[in-house]
Tab-separated table of C-alpha atoms and ligand atoms in Angstrom:
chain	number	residue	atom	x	y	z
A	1	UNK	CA	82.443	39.791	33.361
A	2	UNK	CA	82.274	42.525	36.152
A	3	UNK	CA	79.352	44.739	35.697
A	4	UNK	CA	80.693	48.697	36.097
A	5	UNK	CA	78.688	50.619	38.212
A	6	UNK	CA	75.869	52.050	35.758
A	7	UNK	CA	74.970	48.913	34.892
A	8	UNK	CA	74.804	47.830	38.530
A	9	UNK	CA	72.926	50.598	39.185
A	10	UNK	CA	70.544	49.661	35.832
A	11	UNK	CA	70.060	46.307	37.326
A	12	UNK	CA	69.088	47.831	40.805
A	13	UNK	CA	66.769	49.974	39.171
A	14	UNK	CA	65.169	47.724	36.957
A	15	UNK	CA	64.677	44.930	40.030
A	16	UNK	CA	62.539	47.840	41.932
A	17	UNK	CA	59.784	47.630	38.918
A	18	UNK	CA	59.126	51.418	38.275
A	19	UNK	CA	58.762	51.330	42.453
A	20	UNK	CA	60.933	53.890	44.275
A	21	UNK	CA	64.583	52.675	45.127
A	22	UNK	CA	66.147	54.332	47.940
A	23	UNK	CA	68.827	56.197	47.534
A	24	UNK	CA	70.765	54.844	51.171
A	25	UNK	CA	69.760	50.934	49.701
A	26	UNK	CA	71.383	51.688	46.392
A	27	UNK	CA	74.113	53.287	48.395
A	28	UNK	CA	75.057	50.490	50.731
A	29	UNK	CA	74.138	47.758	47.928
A	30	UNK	CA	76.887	49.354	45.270
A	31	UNK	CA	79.469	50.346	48.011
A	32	UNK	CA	79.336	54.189	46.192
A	33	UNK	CA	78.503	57.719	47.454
A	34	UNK	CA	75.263	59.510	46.604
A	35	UNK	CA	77.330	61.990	44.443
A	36	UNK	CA	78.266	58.905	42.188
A	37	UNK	CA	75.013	57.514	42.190
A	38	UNK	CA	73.523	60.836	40.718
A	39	UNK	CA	76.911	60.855	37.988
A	40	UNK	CA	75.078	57.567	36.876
A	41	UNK	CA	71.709	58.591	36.933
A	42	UNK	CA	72.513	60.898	34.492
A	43	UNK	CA	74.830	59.029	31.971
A	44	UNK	CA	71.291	56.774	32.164
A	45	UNK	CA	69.033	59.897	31.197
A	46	UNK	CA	71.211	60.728	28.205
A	47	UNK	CA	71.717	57.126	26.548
A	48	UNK	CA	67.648	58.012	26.930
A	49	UNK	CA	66.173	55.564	30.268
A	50	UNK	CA	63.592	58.080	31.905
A	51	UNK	CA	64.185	58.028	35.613
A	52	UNK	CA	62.444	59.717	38.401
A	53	UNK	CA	64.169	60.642	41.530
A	54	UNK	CA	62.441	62.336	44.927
A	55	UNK	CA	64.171	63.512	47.604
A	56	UNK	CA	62.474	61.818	50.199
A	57	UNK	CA	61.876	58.169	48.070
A	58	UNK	CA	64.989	57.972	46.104
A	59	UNK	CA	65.194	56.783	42.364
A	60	UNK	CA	62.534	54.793	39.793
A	61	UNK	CA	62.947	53.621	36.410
A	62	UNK	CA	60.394	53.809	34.172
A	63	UNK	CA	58.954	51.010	31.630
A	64	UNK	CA	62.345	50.358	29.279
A	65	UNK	CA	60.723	47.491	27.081
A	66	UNK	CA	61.029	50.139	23.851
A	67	UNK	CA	63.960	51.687	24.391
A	68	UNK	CA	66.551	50.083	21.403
A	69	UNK	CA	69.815	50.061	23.637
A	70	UNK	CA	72.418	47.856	24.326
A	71	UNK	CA	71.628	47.034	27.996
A	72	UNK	CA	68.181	46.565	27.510
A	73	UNK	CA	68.641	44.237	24.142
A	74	UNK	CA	71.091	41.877	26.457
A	75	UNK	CA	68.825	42.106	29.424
A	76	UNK	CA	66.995	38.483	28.974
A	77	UNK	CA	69.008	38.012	25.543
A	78	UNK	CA	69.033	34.420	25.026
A	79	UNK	CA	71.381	33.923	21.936
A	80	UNK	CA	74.679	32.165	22.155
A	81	UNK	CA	76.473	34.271	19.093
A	82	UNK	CA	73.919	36.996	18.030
A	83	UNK	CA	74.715	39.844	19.760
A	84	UNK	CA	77.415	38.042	21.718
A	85	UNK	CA	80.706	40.100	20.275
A	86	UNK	CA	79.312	43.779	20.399
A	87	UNK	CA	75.353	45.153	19.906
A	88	UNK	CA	75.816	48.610	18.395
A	89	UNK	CA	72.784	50.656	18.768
A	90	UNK	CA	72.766	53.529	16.815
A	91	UNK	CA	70.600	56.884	17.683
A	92	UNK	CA	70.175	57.663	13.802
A	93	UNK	CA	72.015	56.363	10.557
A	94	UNK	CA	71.876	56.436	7.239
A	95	UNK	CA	71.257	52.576	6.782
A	96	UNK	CA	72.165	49.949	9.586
A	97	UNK	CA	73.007	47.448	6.745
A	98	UNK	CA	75.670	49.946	5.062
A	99	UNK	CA	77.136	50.510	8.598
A	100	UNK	CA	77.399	46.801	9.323
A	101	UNK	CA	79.138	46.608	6.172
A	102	UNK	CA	81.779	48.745	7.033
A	103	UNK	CA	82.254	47.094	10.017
A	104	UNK	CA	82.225	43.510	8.095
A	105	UNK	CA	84.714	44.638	5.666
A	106	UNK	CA	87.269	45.354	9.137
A	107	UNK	CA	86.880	41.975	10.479
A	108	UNK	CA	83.935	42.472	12.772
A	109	UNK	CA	83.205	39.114	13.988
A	110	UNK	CA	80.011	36.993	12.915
A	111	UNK	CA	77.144	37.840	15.268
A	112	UNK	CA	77.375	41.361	15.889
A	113	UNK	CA	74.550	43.667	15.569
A	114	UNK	CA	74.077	46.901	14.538
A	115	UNK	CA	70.510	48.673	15.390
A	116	UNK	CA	68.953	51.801	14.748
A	117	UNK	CA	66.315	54.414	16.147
A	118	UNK	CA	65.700	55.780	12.832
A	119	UNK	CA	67.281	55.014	9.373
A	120	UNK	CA	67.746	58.345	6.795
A	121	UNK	CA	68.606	56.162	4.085
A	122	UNK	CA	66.797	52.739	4.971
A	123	UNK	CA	67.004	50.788	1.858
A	124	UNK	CA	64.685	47.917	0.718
A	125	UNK	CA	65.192	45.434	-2.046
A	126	UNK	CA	65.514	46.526	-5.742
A	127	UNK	CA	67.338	49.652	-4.308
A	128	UNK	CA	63.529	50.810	-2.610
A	129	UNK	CA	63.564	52.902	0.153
A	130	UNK	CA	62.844	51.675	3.500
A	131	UNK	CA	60.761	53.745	5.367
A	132	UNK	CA	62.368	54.067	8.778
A	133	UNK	CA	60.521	56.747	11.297
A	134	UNK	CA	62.547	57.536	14.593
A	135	UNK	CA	61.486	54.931	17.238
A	136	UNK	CA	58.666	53.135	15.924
A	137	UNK	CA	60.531	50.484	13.791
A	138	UNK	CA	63.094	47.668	14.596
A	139	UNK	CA	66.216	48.590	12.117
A	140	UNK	CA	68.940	46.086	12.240
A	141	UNK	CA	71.323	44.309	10.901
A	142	UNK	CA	73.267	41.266	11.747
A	143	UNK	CA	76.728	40.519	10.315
A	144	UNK	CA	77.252	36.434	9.777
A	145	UNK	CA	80.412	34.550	8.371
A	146	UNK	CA	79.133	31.215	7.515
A	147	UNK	CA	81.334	28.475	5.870
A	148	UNK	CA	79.265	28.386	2.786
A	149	UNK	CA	79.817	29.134	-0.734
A	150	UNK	CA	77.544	32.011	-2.647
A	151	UNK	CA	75.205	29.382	-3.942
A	152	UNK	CA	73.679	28.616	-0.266
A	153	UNK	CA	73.582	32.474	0.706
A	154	UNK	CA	69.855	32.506	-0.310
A	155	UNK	CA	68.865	29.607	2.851
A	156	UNK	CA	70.125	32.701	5.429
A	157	UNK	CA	66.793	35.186	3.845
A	158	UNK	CA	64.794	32.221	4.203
A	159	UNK	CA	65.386	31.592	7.092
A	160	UNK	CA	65.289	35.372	8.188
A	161	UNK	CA	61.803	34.709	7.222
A	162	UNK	CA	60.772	31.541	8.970
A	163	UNK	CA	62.376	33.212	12.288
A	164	UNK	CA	60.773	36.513	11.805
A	165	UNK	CA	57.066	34.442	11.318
A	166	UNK	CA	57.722	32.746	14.648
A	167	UNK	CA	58.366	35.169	16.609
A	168	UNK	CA	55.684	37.518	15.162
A	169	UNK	CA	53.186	34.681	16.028
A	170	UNK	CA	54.727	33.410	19.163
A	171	UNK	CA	53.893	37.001	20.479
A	172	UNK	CA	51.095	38.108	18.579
A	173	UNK	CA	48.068	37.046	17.879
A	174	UNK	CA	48.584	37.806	13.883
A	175	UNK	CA	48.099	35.754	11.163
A	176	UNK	CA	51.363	35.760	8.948
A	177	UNK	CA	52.266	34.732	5.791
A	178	UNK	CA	55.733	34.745	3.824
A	179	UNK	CA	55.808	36.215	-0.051
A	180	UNK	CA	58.326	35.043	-2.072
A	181	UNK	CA	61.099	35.881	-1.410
A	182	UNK	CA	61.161	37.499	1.508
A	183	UNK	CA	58.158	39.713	2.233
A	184	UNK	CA	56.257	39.577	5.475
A	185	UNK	CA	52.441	39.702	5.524
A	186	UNK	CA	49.685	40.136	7.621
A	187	UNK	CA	46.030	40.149	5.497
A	188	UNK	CA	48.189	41.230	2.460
A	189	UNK	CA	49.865	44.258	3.603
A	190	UNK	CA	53.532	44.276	4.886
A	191	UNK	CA	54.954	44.287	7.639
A	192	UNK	CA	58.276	43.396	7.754
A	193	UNK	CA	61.182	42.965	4.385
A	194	UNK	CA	64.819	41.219	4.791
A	195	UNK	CA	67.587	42.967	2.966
A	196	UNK	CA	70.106	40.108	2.832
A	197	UNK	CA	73.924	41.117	1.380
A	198	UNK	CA	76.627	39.019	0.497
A	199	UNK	CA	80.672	39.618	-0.008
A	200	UNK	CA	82.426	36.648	-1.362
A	201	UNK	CA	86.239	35.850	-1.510
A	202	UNK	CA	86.784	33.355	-4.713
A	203	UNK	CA	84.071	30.801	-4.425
A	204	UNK	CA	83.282	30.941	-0.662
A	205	UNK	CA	81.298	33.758	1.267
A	206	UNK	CA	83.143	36.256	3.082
A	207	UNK	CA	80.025	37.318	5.398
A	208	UNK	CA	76.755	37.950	4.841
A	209	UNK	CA	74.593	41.309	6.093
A	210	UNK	CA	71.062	40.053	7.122
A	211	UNK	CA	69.058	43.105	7.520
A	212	UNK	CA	65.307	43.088	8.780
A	213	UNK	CA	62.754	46.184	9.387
A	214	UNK	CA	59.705	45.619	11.152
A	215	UNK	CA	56.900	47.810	11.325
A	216	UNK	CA	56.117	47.393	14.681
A	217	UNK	CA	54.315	50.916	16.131
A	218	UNK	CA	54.987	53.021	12.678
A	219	UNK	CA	52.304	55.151	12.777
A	220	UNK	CA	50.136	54.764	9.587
A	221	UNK	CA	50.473	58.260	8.917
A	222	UNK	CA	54.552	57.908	8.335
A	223	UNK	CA	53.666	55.670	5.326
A	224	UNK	CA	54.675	57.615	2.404
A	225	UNK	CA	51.673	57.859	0.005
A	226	UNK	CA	52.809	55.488	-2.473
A	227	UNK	CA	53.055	52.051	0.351
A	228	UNK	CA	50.140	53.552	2.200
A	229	UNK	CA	47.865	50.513	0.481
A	230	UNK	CA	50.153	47.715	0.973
A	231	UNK	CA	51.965	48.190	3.972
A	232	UNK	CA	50.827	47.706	7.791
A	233	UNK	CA	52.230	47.598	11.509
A	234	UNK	CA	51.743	45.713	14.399
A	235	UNK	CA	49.932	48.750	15.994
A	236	UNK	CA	48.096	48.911	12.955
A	237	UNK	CA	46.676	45.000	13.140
A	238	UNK	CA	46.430	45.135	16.912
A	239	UNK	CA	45.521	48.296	17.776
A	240	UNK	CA	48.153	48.133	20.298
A	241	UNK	CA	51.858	49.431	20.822
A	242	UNK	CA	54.293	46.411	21.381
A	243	UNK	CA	57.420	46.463	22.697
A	244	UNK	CA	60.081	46.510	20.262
A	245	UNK	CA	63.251	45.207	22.546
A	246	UNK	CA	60.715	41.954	23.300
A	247	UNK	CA	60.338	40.954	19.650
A	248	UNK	CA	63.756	42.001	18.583
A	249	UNK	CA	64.870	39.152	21.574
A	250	UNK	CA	62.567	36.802	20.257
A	251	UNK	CA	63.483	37.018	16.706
A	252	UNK	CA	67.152	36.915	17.624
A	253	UNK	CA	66.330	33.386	19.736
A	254	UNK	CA	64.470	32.027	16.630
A	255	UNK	CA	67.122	33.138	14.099
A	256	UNK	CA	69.394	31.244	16.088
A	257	UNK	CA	67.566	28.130	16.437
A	258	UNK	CA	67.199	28.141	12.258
A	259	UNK	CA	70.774	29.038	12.235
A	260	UNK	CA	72.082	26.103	14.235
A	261	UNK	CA	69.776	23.935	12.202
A	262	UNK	CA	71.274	25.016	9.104
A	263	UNK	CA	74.759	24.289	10.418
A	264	UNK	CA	73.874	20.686	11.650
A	265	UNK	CA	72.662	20.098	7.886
A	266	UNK	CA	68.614	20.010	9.170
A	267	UNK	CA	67.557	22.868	7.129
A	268	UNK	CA	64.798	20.373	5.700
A	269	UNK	CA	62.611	21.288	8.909
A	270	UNK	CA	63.437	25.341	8.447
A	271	UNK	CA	62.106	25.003	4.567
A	272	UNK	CA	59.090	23.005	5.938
A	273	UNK	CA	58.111	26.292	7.703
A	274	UNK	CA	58.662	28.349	5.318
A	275	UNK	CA	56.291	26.404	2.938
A	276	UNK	CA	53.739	25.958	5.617
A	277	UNK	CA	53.606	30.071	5.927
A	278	UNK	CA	54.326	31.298	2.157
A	279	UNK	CA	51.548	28.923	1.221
A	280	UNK	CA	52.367	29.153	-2.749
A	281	UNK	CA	53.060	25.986	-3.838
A	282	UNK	CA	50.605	24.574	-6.551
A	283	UNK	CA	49.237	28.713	-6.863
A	284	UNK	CA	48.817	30.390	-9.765
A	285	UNK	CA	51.138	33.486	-9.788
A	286	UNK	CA	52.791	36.318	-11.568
A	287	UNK	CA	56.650	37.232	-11.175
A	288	UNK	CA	57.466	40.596	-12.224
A	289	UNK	CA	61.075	40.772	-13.373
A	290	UNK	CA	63.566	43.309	-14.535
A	291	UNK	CA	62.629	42.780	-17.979
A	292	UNK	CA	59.297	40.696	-18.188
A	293	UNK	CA	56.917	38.639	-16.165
A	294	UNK	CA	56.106	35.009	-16.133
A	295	UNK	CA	52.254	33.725	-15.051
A	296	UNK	CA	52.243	30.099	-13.853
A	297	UNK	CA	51.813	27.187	-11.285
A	298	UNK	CA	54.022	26.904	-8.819
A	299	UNK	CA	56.061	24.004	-8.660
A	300	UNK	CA	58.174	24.254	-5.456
A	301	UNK	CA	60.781	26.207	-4.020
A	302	UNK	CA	64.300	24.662	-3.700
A	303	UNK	CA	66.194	25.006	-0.417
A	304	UNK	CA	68.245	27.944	-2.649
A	305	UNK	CA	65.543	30.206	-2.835
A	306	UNK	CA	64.764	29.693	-6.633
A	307	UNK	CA	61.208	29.541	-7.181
A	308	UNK	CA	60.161	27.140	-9.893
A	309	UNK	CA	57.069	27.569	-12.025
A	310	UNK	CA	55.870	25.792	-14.392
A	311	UNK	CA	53.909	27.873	-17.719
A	312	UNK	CA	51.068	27.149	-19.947
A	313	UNK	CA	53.408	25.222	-22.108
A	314	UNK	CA	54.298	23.197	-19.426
A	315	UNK	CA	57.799	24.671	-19.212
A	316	UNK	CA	59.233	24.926	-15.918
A	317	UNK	CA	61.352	28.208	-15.202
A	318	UNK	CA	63.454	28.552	-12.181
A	319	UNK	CA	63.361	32.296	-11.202
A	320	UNK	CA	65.939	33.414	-8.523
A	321	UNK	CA	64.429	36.982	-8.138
A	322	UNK	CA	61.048	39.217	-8.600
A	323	UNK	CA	57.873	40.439	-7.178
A	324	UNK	CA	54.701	38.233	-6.735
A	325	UNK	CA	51.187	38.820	-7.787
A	326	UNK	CA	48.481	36.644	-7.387
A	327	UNK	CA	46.529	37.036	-10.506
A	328	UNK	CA	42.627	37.573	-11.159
A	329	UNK	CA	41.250	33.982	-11.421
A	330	UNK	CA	37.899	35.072	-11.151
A	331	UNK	CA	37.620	36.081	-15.194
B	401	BTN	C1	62.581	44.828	1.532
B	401	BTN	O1	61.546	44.255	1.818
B	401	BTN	O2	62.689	45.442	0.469
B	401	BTN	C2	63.740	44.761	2.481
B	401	BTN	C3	63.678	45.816	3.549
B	401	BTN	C4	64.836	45.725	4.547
B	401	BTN	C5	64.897	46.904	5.482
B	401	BTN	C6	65.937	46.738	6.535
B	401	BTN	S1	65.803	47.948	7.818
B	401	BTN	C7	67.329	47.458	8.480
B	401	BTN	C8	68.251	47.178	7.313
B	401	BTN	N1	68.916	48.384	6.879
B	401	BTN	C9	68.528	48.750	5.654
B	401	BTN	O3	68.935	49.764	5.059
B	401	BTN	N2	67.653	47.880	5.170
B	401	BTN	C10	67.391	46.813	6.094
């Protein structure tokens, strides 16, 4: 595909590494006048790229590694359908999983993304709000059409989850764990949730919305008051901004890979990973549901997603949905 010239000039830009780029090099290199190079120089500065220019040393881009846009998600994207049809970065919305609905329910093709600066009506599991501050936060959502009925749906949030934990820990040095069902932890606290939606047609699925939100340099002060004890960022556990466009990549890689497995029927090595970081099996836990709770042992968790624990009476209950809570064992 023929790059137009603002991407050209992008590229350019970003091969100087935030060092001056003459203006006569970019010039002669795009075949354009300096009037045209300014035109683009602007359209950069209001999708939001900060670039210097000096009369006498030309143009410099600075550091783009957190800006969520389209050219700098592709840049070094190495996904084969994620992303592939059409990455729709959105400024501000009300939820990037409702917007990738409507684009699902007009035939928008499996793999395209829609992601967010800020979300005004981020929404968590169990209708919760997601809290979504204005460039701190990955907000996205991925729109998927497997050839699966409803009954496999729940394999895509685990292995959301899986992906997510690698490439948190291929990046960071962070020690995370998986809740059930789809809560990620560092020490506890959370970091990241998967908001996974599902329209059917008959018995098989029509697409699926995967939504994740990661915490990655949400100040702790943007917690509301009520999450403030149980959730966390990256910043937060490294004392350290990370680049959000660099983990959004990687996760996008490692979704893939779990993807692909899934297809080839080897989802037997993606649940293996998902055991090794939820850590639950044989635990004693409590599942809060809509209308009661359940204390037990845990006796595995099926490649569906059902968690099956087994009581006091040695009854074993397969629960499809609730929250976790370790309980006291110390009394
Ligand atoms: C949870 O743990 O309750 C799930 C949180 C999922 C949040 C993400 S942010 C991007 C996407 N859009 C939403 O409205 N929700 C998901």
């Amino acid at each position: 595909m023929r790059m137009d010239t603002k991407s050209r000039l992008l590229s350019l830009l970003r091969a100087g590494k935030e060092a001056w780029v003459s203006g006569e090099s970019i010039s002669n290199e795009l075949s354009v006048s300096r009037a045209a190079i300014s035109k683009q120089v602007r359209r950069l500065r209001e999708e939001g790229y900060t670039i210097d220019s000096s009369p006498g040393k030309g143009y410099r881009l600075k550091n783009t590694m957190d800006l969520i846009l389209e050219e700098e998600i592709r840049n070094g994207l190495e996904t084969e359908i994620l992303g592939q049809p059409e990455i729709i970065c959105l400024k501000q919305t009300d939820s990037t999983n409702k917007q990738a609905r409507v684009l699902a329910d007009k035939q928008a093709p499996e793999g395209t993304l829609v992601v967010a600066e800020a979300q005004s009506r981020g929404r968590g599991r169990k209708g919760r709000p997601w809290c979504s501050p204005e460039g701190t936060g990955i907000y996205l959502s991925m729109i998927l059409r497997p050839e699966i009925s409803p009954a496999q749906a729940p394999c895509m949030t685990l292995m959301t989850a899986v992906a997510l934990a690698d490439a948190l820990t291929g990046l960071l040095p962070l020690a995370v764990n998986i809740k059930w069902p789809n809560d990620i932890l560092v020490k506890g606290r959370k970091l990241a949730g998967i908001l996974t939606e599902i329209s059917t047609d008959m018995d098989r699925v029509d697409y699926i919305i995967v939504g994740v939100g990661v915490n990655v340099n949400t100040p702790f002060e943007a917690f509301p008051a009520d999450i403030k004890d149980v959730a966390t960022s990256i910043r937060k556990e490294t004392g350290a901004s990370f680049p959000r466009v660099q983990l959004l990549q990687a996760f996008l890689r490692e979704f893939e890979h779990c993807y692909h497995s899934f297809q080839t029927s080897d989802f037997q090595s993606v649940m293996h990973r998902w055991k090794q970081y939820a850590d639950i099996i044989g635990h004693r836990i409590r599942v809060d549901m809509i209308d009661r709770h359940l204390e037990g042992e845990v006796v595995d968790v099926a490649h569906d997603g059902v968690l099956m624990l087994r009581d006091g009476d040695h009854q074993v209950h397969r629960i499809f949905s609730g929250d976790v809570s370790f309980p006291d064992t110390s009394s």
